[in-house]
mmCIF file with all atom_site columns, C-alpha atoms in Angstrom:
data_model
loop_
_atom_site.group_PDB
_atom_site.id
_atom_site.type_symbol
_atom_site.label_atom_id
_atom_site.label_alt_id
_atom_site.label_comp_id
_atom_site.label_asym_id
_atom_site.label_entity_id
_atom_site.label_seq_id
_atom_site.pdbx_PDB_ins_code
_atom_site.Cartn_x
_atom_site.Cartn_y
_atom_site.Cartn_z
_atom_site.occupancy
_atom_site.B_iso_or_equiv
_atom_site.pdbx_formal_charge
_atom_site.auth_seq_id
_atom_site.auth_comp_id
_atom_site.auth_asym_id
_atom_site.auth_atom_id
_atom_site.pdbx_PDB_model_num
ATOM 1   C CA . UNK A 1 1   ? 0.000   0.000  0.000   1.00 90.00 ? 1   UNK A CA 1
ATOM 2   C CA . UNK A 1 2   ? 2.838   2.151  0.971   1.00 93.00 ? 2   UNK A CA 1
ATOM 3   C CA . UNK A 1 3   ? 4.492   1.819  -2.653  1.00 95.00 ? 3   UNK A CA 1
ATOM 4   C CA . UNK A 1 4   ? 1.165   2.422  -4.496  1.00 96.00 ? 4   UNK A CA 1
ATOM 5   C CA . UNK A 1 5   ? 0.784   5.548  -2.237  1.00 95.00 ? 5   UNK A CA 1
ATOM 6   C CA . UNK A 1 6   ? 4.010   6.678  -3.146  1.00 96.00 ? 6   UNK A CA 1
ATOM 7   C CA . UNK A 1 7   ? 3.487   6.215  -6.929  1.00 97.00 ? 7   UNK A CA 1
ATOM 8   C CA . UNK A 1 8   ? 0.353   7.619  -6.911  1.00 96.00 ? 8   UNK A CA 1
ATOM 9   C CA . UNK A 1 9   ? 0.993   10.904 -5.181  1.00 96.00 ? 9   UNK A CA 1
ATOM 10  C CA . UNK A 1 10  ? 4.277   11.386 -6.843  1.00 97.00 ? 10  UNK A CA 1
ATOM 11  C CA . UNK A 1 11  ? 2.299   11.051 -10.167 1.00 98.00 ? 11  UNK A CA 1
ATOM 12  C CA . UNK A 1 12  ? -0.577  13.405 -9.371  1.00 97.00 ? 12  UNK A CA 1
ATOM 13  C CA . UNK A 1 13  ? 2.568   16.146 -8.441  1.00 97.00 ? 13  UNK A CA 1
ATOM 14  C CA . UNK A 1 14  ? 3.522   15.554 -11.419 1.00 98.00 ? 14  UNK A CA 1
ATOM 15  C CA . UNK A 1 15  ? 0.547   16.378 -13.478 1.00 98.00 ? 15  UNK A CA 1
ATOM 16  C CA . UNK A 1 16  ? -1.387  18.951 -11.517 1.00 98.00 ? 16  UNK A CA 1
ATOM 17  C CA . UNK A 1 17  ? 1.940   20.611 -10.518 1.00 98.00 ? 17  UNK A CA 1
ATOM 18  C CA . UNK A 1 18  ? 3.069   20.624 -14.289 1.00 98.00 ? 18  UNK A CA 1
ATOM 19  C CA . UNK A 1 19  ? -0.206  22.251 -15.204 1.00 98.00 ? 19  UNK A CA 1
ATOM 20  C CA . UNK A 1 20  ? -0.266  24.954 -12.884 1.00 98.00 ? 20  UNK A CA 1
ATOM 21  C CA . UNK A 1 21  ? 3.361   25.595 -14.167 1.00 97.00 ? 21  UNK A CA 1
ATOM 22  C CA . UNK A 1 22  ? 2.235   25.919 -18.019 1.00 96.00 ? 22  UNK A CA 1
ATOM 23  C CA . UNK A 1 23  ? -1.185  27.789 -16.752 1.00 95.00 ? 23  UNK A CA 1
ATOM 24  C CA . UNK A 1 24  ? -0.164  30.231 -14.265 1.00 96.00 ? 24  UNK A CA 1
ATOM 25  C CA . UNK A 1 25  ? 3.256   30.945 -14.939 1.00 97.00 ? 25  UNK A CA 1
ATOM 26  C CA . UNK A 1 26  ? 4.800   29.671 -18.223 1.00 97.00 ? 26  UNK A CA 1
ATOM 27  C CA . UNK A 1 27  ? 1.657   31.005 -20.600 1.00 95.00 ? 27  UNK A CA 1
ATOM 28  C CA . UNK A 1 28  ? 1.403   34.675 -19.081 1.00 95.00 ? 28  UNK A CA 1
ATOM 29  C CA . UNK A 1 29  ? 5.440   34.774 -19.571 1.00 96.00 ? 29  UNK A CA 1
ATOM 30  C CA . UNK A 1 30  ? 5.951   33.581 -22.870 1.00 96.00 ? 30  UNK A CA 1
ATOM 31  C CA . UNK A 1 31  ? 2.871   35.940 -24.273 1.00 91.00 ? 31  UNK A CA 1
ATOM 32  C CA . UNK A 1 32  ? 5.413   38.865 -24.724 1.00 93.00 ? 32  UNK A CA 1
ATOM 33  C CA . UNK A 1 33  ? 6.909   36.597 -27.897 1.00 96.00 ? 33  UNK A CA 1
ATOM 34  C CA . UNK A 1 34  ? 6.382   36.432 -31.621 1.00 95.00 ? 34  UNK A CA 1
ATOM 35  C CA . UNK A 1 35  ? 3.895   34.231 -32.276 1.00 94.00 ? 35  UNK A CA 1
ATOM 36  C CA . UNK A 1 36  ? 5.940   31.795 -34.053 1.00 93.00 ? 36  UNK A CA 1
ATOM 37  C CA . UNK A 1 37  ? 8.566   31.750 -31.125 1.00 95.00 ? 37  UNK A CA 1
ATOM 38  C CA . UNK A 1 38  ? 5.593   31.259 -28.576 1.00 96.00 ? 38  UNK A CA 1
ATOM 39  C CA . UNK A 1 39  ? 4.354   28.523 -30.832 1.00 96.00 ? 39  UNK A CA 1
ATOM 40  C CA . UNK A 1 40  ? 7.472   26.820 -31.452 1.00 94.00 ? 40  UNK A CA 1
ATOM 41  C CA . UNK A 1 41  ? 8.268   26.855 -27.569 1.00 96.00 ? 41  UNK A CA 1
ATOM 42  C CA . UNK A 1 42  ? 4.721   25.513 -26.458 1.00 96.00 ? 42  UNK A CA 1
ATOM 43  C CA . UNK A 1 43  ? 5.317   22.785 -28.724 1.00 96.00 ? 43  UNK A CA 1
ATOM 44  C CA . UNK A 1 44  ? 8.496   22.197 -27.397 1.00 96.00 ? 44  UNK A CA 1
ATOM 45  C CA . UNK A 1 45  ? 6.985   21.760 -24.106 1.00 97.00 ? 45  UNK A CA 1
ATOM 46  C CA . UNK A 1 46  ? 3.854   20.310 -24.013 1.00 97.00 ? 46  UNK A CA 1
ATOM 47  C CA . UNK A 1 47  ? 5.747   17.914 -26.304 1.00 96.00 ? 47  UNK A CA 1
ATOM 48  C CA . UNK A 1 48  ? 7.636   16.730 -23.508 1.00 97.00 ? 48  UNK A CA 1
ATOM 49  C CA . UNK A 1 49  ? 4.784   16.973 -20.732 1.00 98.00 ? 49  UNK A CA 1
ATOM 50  C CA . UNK A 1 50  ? 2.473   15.199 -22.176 1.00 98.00 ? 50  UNK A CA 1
ATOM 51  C CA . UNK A 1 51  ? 5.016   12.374 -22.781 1.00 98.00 ? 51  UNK A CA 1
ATOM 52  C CA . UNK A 1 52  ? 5.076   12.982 -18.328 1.00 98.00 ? 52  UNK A CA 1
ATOM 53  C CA . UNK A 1 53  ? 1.230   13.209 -17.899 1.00 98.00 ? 53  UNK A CA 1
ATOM 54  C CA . UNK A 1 54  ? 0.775   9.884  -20.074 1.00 98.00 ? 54  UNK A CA 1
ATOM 55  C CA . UNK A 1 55  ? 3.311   8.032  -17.635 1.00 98.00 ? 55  UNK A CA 1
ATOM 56  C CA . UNK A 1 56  ? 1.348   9.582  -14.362 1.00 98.00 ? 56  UNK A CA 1
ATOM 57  C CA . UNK A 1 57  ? -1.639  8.063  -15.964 1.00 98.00 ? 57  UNK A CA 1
ATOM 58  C CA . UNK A 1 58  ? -0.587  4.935  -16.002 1.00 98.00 ? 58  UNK A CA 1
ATOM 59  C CA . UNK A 1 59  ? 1.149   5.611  -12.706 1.00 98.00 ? 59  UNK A CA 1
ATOM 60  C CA . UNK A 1 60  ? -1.973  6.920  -10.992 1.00 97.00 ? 60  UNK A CA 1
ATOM 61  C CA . UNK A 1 61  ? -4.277  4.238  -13.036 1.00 96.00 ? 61  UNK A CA 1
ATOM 62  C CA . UNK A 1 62  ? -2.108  1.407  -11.596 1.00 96.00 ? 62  UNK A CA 1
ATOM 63  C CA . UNK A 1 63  ? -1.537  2.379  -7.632  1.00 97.00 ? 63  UNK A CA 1
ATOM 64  C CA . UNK A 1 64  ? -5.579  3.437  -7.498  1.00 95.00 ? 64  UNK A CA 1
ATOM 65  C CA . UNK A 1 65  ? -6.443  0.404  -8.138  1.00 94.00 ? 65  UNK A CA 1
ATOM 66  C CA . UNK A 1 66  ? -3.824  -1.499 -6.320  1.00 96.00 ? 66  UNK A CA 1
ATOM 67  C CA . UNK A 1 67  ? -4.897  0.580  -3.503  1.00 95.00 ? 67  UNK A CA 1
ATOM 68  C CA . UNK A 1 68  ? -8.832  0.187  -3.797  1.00 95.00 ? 68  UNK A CA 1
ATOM 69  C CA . UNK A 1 69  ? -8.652  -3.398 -4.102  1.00 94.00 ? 69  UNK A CA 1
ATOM 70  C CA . UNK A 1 70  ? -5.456  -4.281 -1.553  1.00 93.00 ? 70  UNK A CA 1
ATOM 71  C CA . UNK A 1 71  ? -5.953  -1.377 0.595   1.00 90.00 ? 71  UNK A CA 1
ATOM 72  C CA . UNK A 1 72  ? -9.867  -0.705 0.813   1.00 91.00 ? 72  UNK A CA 1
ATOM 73  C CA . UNK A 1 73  ? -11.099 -4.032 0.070   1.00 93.00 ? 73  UNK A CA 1
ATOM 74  C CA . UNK A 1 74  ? -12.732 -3.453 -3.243  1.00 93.00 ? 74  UNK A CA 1
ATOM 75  C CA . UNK A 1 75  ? -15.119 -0.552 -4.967  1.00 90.00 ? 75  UNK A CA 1
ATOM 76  C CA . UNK A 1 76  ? -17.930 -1.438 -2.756  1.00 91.00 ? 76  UNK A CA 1
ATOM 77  C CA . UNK A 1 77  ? -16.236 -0.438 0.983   1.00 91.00 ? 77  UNK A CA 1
ATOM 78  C CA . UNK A 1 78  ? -14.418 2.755  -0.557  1.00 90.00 ? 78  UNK A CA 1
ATOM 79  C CA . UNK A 1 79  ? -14.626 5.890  1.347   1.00 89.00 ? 79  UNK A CA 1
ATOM 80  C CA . UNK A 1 80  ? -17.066 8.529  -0.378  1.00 88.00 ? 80  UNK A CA 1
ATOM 81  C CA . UNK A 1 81  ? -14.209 11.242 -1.017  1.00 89.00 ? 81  UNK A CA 1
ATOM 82  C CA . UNK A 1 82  ? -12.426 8.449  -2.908  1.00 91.00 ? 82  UNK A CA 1
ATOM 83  C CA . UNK A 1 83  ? -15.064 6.979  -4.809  1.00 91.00 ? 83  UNK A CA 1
ATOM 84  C CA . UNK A 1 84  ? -15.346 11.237 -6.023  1.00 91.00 ? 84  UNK A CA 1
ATOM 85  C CA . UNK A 1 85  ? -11.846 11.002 -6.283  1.00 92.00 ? 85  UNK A CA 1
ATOM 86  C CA . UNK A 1 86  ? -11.602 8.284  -8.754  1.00 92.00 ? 86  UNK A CA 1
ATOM 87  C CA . UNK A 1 87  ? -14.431 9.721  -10.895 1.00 94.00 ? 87  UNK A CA 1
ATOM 88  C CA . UNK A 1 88  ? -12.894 12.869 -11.165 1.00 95.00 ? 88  UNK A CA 1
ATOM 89  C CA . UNK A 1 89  ? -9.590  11.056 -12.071 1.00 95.00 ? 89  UNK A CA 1
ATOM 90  C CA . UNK A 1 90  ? -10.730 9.374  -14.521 1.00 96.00 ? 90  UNK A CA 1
ATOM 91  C CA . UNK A 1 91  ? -12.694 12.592 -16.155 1.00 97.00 ? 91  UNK A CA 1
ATOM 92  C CA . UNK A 1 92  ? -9.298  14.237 -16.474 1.00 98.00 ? 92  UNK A CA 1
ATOM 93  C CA . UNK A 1 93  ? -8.107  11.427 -18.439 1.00 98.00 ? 93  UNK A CA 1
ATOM 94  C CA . UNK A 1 94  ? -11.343 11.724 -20.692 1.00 98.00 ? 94  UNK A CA 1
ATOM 95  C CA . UNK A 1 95  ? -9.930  15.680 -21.101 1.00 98.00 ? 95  UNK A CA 1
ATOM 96  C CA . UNK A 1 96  ? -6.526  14.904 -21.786 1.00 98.00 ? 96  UNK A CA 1
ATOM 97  C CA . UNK A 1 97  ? -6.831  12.114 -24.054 1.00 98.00 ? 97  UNK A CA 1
ATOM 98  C CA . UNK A 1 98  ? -9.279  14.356 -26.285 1.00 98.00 ? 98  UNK A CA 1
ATOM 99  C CA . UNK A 1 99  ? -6.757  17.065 -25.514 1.00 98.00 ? 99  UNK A CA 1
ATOM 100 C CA . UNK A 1 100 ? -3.597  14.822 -26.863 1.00 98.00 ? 100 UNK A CA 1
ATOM 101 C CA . UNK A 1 101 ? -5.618  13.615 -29.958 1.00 98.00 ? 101 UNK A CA 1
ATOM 102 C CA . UNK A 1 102 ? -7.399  16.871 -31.075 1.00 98.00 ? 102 UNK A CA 1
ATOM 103 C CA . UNK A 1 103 ? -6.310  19.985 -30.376 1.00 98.00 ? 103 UNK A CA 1
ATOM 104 C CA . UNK A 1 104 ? -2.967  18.978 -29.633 1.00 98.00 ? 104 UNK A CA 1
ATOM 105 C CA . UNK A 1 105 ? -2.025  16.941 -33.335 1.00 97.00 ? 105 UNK A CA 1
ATOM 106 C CA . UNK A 1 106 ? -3.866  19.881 -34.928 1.00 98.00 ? 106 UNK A CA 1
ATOM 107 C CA . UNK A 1 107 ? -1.431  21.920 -33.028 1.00 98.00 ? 107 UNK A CA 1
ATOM 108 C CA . UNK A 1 108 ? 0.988   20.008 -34.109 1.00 96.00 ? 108 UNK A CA 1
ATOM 109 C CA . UNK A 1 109 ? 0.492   20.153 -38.198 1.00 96.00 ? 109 UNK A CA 1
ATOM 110 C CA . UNK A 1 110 ? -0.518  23.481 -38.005 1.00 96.00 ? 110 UNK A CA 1
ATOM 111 C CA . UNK A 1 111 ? 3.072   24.342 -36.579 1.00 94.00 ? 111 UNK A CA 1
ATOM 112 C CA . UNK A 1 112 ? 4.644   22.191 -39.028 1.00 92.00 ? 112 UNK A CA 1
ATOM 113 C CA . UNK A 1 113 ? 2.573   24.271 -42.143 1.00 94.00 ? 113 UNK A CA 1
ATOM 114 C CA . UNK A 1 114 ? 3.508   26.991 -40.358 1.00 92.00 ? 114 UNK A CA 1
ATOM 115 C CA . UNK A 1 115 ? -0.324  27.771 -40.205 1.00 96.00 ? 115 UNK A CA 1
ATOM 116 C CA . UNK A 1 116 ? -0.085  30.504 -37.211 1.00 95.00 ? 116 UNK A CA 1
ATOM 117 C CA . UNK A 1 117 ? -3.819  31.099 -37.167 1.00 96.00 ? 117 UNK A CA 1
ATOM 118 C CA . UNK A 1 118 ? -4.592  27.481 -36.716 1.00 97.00 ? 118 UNK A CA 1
ATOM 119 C CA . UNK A 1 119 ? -1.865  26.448 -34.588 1.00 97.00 ? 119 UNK A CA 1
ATOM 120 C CA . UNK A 1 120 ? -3.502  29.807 -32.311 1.00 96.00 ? 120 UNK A CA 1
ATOM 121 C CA . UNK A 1 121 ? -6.698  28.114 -32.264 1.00 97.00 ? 121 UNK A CA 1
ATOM 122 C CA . UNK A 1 122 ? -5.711  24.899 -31.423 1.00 98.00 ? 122 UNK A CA 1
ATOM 123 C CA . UNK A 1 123 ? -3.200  26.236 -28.397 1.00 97.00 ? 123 UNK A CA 1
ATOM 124 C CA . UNK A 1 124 ? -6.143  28.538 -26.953 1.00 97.00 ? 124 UNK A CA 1
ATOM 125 C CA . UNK A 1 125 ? -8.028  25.127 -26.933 1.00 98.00 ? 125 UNK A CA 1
ATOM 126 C CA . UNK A 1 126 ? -5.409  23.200 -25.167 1.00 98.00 ? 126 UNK A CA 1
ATOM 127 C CA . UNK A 1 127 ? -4.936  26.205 -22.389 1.00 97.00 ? 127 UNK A CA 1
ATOM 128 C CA . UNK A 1 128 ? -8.724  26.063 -21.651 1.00 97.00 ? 128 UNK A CA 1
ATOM 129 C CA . UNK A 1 129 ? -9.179  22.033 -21.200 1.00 98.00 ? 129 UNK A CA 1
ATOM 130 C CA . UNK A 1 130 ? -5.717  22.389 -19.130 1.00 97.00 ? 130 UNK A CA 1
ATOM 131 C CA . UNK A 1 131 ? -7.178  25.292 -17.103 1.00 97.00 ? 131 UNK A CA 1
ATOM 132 C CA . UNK A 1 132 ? -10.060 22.839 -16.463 1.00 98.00 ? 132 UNK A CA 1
ATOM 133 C CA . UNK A 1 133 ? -8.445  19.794 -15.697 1.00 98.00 ? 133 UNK A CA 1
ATOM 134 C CA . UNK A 1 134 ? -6.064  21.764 -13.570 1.00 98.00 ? 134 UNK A CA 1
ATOM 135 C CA . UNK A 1 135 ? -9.069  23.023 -11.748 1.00 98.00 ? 135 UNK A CA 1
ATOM 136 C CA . UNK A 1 136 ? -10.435 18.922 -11.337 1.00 98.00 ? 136 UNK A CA 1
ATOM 137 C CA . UNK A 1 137 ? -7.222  18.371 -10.633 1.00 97.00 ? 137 UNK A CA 1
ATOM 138 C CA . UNK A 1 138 ? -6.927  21.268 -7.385  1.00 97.00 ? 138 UNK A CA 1
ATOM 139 C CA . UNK A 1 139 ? -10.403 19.627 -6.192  1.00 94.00 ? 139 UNK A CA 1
ATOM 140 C CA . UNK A 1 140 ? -8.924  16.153 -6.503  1.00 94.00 ? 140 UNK A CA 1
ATOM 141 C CA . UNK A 1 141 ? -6.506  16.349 -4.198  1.00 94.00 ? 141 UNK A CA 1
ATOM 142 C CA . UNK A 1 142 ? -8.124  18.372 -2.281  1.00 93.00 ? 142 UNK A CA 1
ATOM 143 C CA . UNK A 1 143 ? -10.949 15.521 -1.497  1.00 89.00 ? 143 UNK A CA 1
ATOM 144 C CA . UNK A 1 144 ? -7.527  12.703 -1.266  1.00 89.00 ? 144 UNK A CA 1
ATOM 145 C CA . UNK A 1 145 ? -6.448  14.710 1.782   1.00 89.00 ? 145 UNK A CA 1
ATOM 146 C CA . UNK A 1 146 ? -9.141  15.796 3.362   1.00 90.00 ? 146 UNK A CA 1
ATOM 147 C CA . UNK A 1 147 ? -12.286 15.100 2.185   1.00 85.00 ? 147 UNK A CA 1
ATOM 148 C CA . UNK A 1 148 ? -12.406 12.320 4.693   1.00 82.00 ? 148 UNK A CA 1
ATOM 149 C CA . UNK A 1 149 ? -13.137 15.232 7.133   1.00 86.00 ? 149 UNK A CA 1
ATOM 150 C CA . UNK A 1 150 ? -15.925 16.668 5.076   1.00 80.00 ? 150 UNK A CA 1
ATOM 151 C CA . UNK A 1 151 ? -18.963 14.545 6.432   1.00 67.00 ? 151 UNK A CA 1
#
């Protein structure tokens, strides 16, 4: 339980904290650029953290359910705030698979055709599912640690 635990929270740091970065910080600071340059760089790295939210995926996919069934006993005895937990989970995964195949390989041949306008369209896209799931992601841990005490 301990291990799963471990992989699990280190995974959900990963992907909510990486999201925050790229929403709160990275995106205000790289809107000063040409918007090829801004472009280019997004690509650059969501490129590489998506490649990071697909492995916390599988990370957090794996230890959830090694925890519900070694840990609670199966989905029928799980806590409330989990159960939520889970759901929510798994609707962020929904987001950022349509995220990764939409918007994100329309991003991606826009850039390529060096079709700014479209490339534009398709980032705006991405920062407003991210914004989302980075708000679902806020509310998910905030039920993990302490929605026990919410009843």
């Amino acid at each position: 339980m301990s291990v799963a635990l471990t992989f699990h929270i280190l995974a959900a740091i990963i992907w909510i904290g990486g999201m925050f970065f790229a929403h709160v910080v990275l995106r205000p600071s790289a809107g000063a650029l040409d918007q090829p340059t801004r472009l280019a760089l997004w690509g650059r790295v969501l490129g590489r953290f998506f490649m990071w939210v697909w492995l916390s995926i599988v990370a957090l996919l794996v230890s959830g359910f090694v925890m519900v069934f070694i840990g609670y006993g199966g989905f029928a005895v799980l806590p409330r705030n989990i159960s939520l937990m889970m759901t929510v989970g798994v609707l962020m995964t929904a987001i950022f698979t349509y995220i990764y195949f939409g918007p994100w390989h329309r991003f991606g041949r826009s850039v390529v055709a060096a079709d700014w306008a479209g490339a534009e369209d398709s980032i705006k896209k991405i920062r407003r599912l991210v914004g989302l799931n980075l708000l679902f992601g806020l509310a998910t841990v905030v039920l993990a640690a302490a929605g026990a005490y919410f009843s």
